[in-house]
Short mmCIF file of C-alpha atoms in Angstrom, two decimals:
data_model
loop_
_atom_site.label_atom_id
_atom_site.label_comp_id
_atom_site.label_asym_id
_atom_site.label_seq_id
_atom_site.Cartn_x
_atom_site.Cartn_y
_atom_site.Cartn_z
CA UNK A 44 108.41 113.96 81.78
CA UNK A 45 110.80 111.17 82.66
CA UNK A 46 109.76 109.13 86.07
CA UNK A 47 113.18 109.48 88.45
CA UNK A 48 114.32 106.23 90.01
CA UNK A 49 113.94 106.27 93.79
CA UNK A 50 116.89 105.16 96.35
CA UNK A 51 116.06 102.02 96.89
CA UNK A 52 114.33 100.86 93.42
CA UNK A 53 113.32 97.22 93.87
CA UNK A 54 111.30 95.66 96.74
CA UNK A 55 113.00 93.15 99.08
CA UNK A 56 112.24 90.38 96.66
CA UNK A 57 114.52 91.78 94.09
CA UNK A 58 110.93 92.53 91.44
CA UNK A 59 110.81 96.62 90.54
CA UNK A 60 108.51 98.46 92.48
CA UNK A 61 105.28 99.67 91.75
CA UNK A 62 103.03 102.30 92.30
CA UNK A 63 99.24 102.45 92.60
CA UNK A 64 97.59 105.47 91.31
CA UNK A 65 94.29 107.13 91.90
CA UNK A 66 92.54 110.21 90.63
CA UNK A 67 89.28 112.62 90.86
CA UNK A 68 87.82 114.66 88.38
CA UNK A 69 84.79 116.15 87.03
CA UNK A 70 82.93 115.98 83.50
CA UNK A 71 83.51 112.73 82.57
CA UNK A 72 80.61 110.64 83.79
CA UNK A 73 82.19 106.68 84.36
CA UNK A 74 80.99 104.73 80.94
CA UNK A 75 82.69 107.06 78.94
CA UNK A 76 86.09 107.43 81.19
CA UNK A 77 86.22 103.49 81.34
CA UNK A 78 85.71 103.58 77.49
CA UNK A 79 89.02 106.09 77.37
CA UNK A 80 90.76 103.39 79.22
CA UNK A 81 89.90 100.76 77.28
CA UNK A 82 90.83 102.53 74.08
CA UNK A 83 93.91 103.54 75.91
CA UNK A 84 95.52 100.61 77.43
CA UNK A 85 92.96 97.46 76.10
CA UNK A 86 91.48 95.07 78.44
CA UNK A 87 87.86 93.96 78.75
CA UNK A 88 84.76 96.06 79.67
CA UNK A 89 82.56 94.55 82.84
CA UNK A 90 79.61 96.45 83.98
CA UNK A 91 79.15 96.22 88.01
CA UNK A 92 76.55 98.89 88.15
CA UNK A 93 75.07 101.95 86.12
CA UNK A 94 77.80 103.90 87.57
CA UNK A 95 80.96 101.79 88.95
CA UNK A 96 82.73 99.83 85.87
CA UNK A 97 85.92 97.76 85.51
CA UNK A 98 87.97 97.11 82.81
CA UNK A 99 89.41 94.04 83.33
CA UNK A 100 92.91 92.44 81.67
CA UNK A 101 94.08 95.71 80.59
CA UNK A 102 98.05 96.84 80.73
CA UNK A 103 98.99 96.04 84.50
CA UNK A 104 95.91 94.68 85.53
CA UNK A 105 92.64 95.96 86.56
CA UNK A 106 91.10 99.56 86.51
CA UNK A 107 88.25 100.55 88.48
CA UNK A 108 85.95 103.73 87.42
CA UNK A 109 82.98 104.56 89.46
CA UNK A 110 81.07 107.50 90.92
CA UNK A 111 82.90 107.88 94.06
CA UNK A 112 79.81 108.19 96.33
CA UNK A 113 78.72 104.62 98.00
CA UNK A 114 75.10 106.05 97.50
CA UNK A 115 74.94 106.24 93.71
CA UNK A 116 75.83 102.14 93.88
CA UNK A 117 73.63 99.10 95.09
CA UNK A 118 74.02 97.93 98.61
CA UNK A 119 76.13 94.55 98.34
CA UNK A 120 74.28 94.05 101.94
CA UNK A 121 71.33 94.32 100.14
CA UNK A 122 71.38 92.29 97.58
CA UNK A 123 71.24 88.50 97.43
CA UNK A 124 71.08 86.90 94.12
CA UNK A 125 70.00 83.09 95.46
CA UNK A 126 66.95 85.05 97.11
CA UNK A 127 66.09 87.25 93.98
CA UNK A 128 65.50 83.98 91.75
CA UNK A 129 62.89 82.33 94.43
CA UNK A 130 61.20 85.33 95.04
CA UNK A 131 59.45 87.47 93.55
CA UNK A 132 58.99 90.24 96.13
CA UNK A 133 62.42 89.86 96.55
CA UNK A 134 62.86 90.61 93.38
CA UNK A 135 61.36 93.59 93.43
CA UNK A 136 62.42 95.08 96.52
CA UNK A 137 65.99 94.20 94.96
CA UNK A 138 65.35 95.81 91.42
CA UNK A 139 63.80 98.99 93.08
CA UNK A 140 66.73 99.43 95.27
CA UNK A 141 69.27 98.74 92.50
CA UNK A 142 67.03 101.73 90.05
CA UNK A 143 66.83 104.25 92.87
CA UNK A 144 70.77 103.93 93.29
CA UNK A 145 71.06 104.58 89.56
CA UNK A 146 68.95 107.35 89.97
CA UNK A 147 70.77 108.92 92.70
CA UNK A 148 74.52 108.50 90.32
CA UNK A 149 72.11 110.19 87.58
CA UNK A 150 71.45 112.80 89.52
CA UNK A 151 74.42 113.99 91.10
CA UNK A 152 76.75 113.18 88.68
CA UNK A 153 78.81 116.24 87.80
CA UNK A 154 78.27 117.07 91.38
CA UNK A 155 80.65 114.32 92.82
CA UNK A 156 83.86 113.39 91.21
CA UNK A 157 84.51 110.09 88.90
CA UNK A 158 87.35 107.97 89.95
CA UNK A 159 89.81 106.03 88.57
CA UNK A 160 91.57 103.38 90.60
CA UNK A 161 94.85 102.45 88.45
CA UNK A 162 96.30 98.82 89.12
CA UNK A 163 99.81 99.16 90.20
CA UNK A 164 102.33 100.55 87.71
CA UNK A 165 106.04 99.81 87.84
CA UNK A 166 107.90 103.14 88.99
CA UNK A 167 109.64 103.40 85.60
CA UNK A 168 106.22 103.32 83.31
CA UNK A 169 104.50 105.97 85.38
CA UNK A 170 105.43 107.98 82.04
CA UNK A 171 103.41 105.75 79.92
CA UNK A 172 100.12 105.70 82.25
CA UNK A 173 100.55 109.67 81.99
CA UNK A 174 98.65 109.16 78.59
CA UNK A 175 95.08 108.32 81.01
CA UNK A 176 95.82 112.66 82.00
CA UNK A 177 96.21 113.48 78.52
CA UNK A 178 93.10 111.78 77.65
CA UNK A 179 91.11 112.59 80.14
CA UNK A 180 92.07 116.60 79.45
CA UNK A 181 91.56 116.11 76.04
CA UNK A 182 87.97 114.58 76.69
CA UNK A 183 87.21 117.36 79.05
CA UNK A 184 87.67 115.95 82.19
CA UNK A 185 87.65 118.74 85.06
CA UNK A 186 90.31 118.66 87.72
CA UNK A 187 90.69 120.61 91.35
CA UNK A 188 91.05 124.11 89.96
CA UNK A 189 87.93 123.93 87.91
CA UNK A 190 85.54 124.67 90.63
CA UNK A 191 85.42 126.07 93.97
CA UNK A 192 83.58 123.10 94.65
CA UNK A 193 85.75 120.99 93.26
CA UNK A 194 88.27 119.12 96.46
CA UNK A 195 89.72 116.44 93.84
CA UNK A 196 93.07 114.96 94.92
CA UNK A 197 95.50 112.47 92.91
CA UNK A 198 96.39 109.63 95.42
CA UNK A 199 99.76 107.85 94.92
CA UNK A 200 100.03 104.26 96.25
CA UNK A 201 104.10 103.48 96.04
CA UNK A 202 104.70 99.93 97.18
CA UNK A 203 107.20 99.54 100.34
CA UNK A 204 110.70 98.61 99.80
CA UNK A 205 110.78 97.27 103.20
CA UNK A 206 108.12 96.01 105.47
CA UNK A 207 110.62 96.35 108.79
CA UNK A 208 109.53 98.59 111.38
CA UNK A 209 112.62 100.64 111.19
CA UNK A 210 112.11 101.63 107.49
CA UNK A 211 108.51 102.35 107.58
CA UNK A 212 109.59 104.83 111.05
CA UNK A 213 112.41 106.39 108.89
CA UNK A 214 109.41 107.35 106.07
CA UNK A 215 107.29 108.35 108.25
CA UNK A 216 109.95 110.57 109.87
CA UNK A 217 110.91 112.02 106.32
CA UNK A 218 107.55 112.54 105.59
CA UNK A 219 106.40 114.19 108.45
CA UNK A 220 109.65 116.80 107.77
CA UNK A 221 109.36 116.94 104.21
CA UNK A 222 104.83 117.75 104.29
CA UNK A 223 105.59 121.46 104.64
CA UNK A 224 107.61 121.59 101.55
CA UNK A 225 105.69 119.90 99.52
CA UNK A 226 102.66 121.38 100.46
CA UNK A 227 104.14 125.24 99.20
CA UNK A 228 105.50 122.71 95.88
CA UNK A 229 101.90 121.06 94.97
CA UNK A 230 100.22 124.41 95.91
CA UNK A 231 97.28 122.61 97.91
CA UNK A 232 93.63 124.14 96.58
CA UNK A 233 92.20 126.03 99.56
CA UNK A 234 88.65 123.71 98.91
CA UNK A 235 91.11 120.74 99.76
CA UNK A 236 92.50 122.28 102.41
CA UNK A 237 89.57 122.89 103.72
CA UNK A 238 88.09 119.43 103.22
CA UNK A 239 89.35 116.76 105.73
CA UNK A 240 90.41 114.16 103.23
CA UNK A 241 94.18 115.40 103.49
CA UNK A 242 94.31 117.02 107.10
CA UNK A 243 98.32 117.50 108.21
CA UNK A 244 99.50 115.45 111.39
CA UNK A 245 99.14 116.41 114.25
CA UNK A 246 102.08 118.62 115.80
CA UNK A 247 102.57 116.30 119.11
CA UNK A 248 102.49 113.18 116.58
CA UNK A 249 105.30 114.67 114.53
CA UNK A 250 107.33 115.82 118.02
CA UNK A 251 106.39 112.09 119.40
CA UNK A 252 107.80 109.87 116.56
CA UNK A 253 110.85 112.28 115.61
CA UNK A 254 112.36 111.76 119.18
CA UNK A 255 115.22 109.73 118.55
CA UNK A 256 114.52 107.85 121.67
CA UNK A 257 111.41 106.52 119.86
CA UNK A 258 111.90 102.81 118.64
CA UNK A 259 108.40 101.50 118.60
CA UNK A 260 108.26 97.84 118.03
CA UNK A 261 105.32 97.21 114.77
CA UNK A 262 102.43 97.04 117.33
CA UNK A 263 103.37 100.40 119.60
CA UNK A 264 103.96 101.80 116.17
CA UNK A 265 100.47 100.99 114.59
CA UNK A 266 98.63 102.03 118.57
CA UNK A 267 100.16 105.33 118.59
CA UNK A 268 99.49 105.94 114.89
CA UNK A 269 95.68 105.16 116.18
CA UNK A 270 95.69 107.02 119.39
CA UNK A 271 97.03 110.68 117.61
CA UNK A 272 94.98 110.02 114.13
CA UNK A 273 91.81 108.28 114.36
CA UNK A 274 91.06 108.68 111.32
CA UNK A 275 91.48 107.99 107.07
CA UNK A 276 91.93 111.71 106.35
CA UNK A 277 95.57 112.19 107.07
CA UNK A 278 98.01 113.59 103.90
CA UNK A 279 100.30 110.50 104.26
CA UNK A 280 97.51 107.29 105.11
CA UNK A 281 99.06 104.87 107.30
CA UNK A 282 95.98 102.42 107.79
CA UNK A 283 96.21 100.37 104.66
CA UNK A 284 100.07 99.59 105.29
CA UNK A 285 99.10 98.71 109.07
CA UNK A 286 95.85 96.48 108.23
CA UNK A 287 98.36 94.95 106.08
CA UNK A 288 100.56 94.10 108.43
CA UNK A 289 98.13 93.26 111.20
CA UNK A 290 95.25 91.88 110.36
CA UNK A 291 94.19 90.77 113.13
CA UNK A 292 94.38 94.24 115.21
CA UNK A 293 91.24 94.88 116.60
CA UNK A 294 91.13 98.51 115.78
CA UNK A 295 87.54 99.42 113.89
CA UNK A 296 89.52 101.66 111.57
CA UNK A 297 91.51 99.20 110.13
CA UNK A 298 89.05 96.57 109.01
CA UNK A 299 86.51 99.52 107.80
CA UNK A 300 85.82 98.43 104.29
CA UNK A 301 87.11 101.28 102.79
CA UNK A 302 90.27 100.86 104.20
CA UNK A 303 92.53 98.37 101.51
CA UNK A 304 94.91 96.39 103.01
CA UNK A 305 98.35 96.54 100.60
CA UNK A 306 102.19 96.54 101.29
CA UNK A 307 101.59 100.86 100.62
CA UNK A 308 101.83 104.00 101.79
CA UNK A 309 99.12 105.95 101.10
CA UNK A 310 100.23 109.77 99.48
CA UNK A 311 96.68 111.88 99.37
CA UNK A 312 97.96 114.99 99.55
CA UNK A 313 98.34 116.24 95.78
CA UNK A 314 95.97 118.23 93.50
CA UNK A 315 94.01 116.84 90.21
CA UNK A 316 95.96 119.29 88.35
CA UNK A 317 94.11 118.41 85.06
CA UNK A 318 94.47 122.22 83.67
CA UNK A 319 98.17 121.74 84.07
CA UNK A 320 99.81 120.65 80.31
CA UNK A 321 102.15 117.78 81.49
CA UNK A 322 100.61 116.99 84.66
CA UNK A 323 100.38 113.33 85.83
CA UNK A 324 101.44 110.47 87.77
CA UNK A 325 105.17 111.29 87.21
CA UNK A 326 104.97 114.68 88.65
CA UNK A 327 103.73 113.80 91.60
CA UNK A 328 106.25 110.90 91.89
CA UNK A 329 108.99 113.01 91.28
CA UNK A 330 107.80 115.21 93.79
CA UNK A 331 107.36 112.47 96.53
CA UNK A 332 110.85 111.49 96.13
CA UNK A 333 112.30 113.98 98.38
CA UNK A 334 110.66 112.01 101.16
CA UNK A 335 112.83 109.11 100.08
CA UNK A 336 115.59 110.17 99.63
CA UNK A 337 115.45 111.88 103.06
CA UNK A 338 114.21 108.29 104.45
CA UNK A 339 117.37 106.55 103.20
CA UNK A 340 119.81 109.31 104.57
CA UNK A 341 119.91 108.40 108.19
CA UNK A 342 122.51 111.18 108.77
CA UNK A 343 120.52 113.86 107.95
CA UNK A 344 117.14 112.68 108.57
CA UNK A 345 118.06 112.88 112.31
CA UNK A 346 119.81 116.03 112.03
CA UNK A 347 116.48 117.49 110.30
CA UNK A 348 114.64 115.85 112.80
CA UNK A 349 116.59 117.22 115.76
CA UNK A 350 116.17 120.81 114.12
CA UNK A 351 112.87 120.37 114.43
CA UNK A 352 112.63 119.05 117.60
CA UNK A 353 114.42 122.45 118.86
CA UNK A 354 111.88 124.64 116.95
CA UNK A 355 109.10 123.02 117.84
CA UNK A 356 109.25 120.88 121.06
CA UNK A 357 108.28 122.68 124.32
CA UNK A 358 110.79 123.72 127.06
CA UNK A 359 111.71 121.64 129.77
CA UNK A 360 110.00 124.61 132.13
CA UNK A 361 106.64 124.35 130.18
CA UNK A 362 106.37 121.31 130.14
CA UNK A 363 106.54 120.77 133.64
CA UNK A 364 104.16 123.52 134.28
CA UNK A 365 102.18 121.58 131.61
CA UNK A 366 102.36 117.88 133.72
CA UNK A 367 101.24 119.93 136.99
CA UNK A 368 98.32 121.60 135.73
CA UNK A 369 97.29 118.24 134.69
CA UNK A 370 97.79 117.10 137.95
CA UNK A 371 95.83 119.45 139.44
CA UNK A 372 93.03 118.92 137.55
CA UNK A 373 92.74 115.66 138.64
CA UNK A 374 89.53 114.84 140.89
#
């Protein structure tokens, strides 16, 4: 499958953008997957842990492979190499900490996915890092269907063409019009769908930022976005773009270590469709560029926004019946 070129292909510096890519699966524990990416795209091997490895130097940069459970991996907190040399209690209290994380990967490995976290890949070789999926189904690796216990998602990180406030509203007004349809496309597993890690917005969000009267400056933007979705488990991640863009915001969500500050949306809604012959990174991308397009047709993004503004916004009446039974309330 042939990666299609978006509407807008480069960034604003003119360079070809790229697209991070991350995926969960079962049945490969993370020495052997990292092996399968160093066979598959070279590099060098580095050993962080028992179970979180890096292969360093390869094809576009860095891959990451670990358990993806921060209690199968030692505490960084925890650990302080200057103090382990002068002390030897230290050094035990730091080795026995360091086995009974290794334990706890041994033991529920199979149980939680492995991960890979792909460096960023320009949009037109997506097609080339689609040989990591056939590897990883020819080495047995399990994907979402496998299991009822299995919520595995493929995250797709695509880099910004813009940074302005304007285009990153127009996305996020595609995407919010575009979720439903892609959500019947990708056929979302009902274990994800019942996990939070993908959870829809919010229906007042969507009705809030698809008014046409909404023109947020970056900071209104990023406070709303915090006030309706407190949270990392949204289908279309917003926090790494905004702790990008404002580092200093005080917000606890968006300097929470797990949140990665990058120039990205962050697409989490898609299946680990490792069963699938053909699946990969470029399906997915091909999928996600209806949202694009949309985003980069100002004409009918607000005339698909309006239509759902009348199917979906209250009445006038209710809600001025809603206002005064909030008044009411009031002590």
């Amino acid at each position: 499958m042939t990666p299609q070129p978006p509407p807008v292909p480069c960034r604003a510096d003119g360079r070809l953008r790229r697209v991070g890519v991350e995926i969960e699966f079962a049945g490969m524990p993370p020495r052997a997957t990292a092996n399968l990416v160093q066979s598959l795209f070279g590099g060098r091997l580095e050993v962080i842990s028992a179970h979180r490895l890096k292969v360093t130097g390869a094809r576009w940069g860095d891959f990451g492979i670990e358990l993806d459970t921060q209690y199968a991996h030692p505490d960084s907190r925890l650990i302080d190499p200057d103090a382990y040399q002068d002390n030897e209690w230290e050094r035990m209290r730091q080795d026995f900490h360091t086995r009974t994380r290794e334990l706890i990967g041994d033991v529920v490995t199979g149980l939680v996915p492995t991960e890979i976290v792909c460096p960023p890949v320009p949009w037109d070789e997506l097609d080339e890092l689609d040989a990591l999926f056939e590897g990883l189904r020819h080495h047995g690796a399990k994907g979402t269907d496998a299991s009822l216990l299995y919520g595995f998602g493929l995250h797709l990180n695509p880099e910004m063409p813009s940074l302005a406030v304007e285009d990153i509203l127009a996305y996020l007004r595609a995407y919010l019009l575009t979720a439903k349809w892609l959500r019947e496309q990708i056929r979302v597993d009902i274990t994800r769908e019942m996990l939070p890690h993908a959870n829809p917005f919010p229906r007042a969000y969507a009705i809030k930022v698809l008014d046409p009267d909404y023109t947020p400056d970056l900071e209104t933007l990023i406070d709303d976005y915090l006030e309706d979705n407190p949270t990392r488990n949204r289908e279309l991640d917003l926090l790494p773009l905004f702790a990008y863009l404002h580092p200093e915001h005080p917000h606890a969500l968006l300097t929470n270590a797990l949140v990665k500050p990058r120039p990205t949306l962050h697409y989490r809604l898609p299946n680990a469709q490792l069963s699938e012959p053909g699946w990969g990174a470029v399906t997915e991308w091909n999928r996600w560029l209806e949202v694009e397009v949309l985003a980069t047709s100002p004409a009918t993004l607000a005339e698909r926004g309006a239509q759902y503004l009348a199917l979906h916004r209250p009445s006038l009446a209710r809600r001025w019946w809603t206002a005064l039974r909030r008044w009411s309330r009031r002590p």
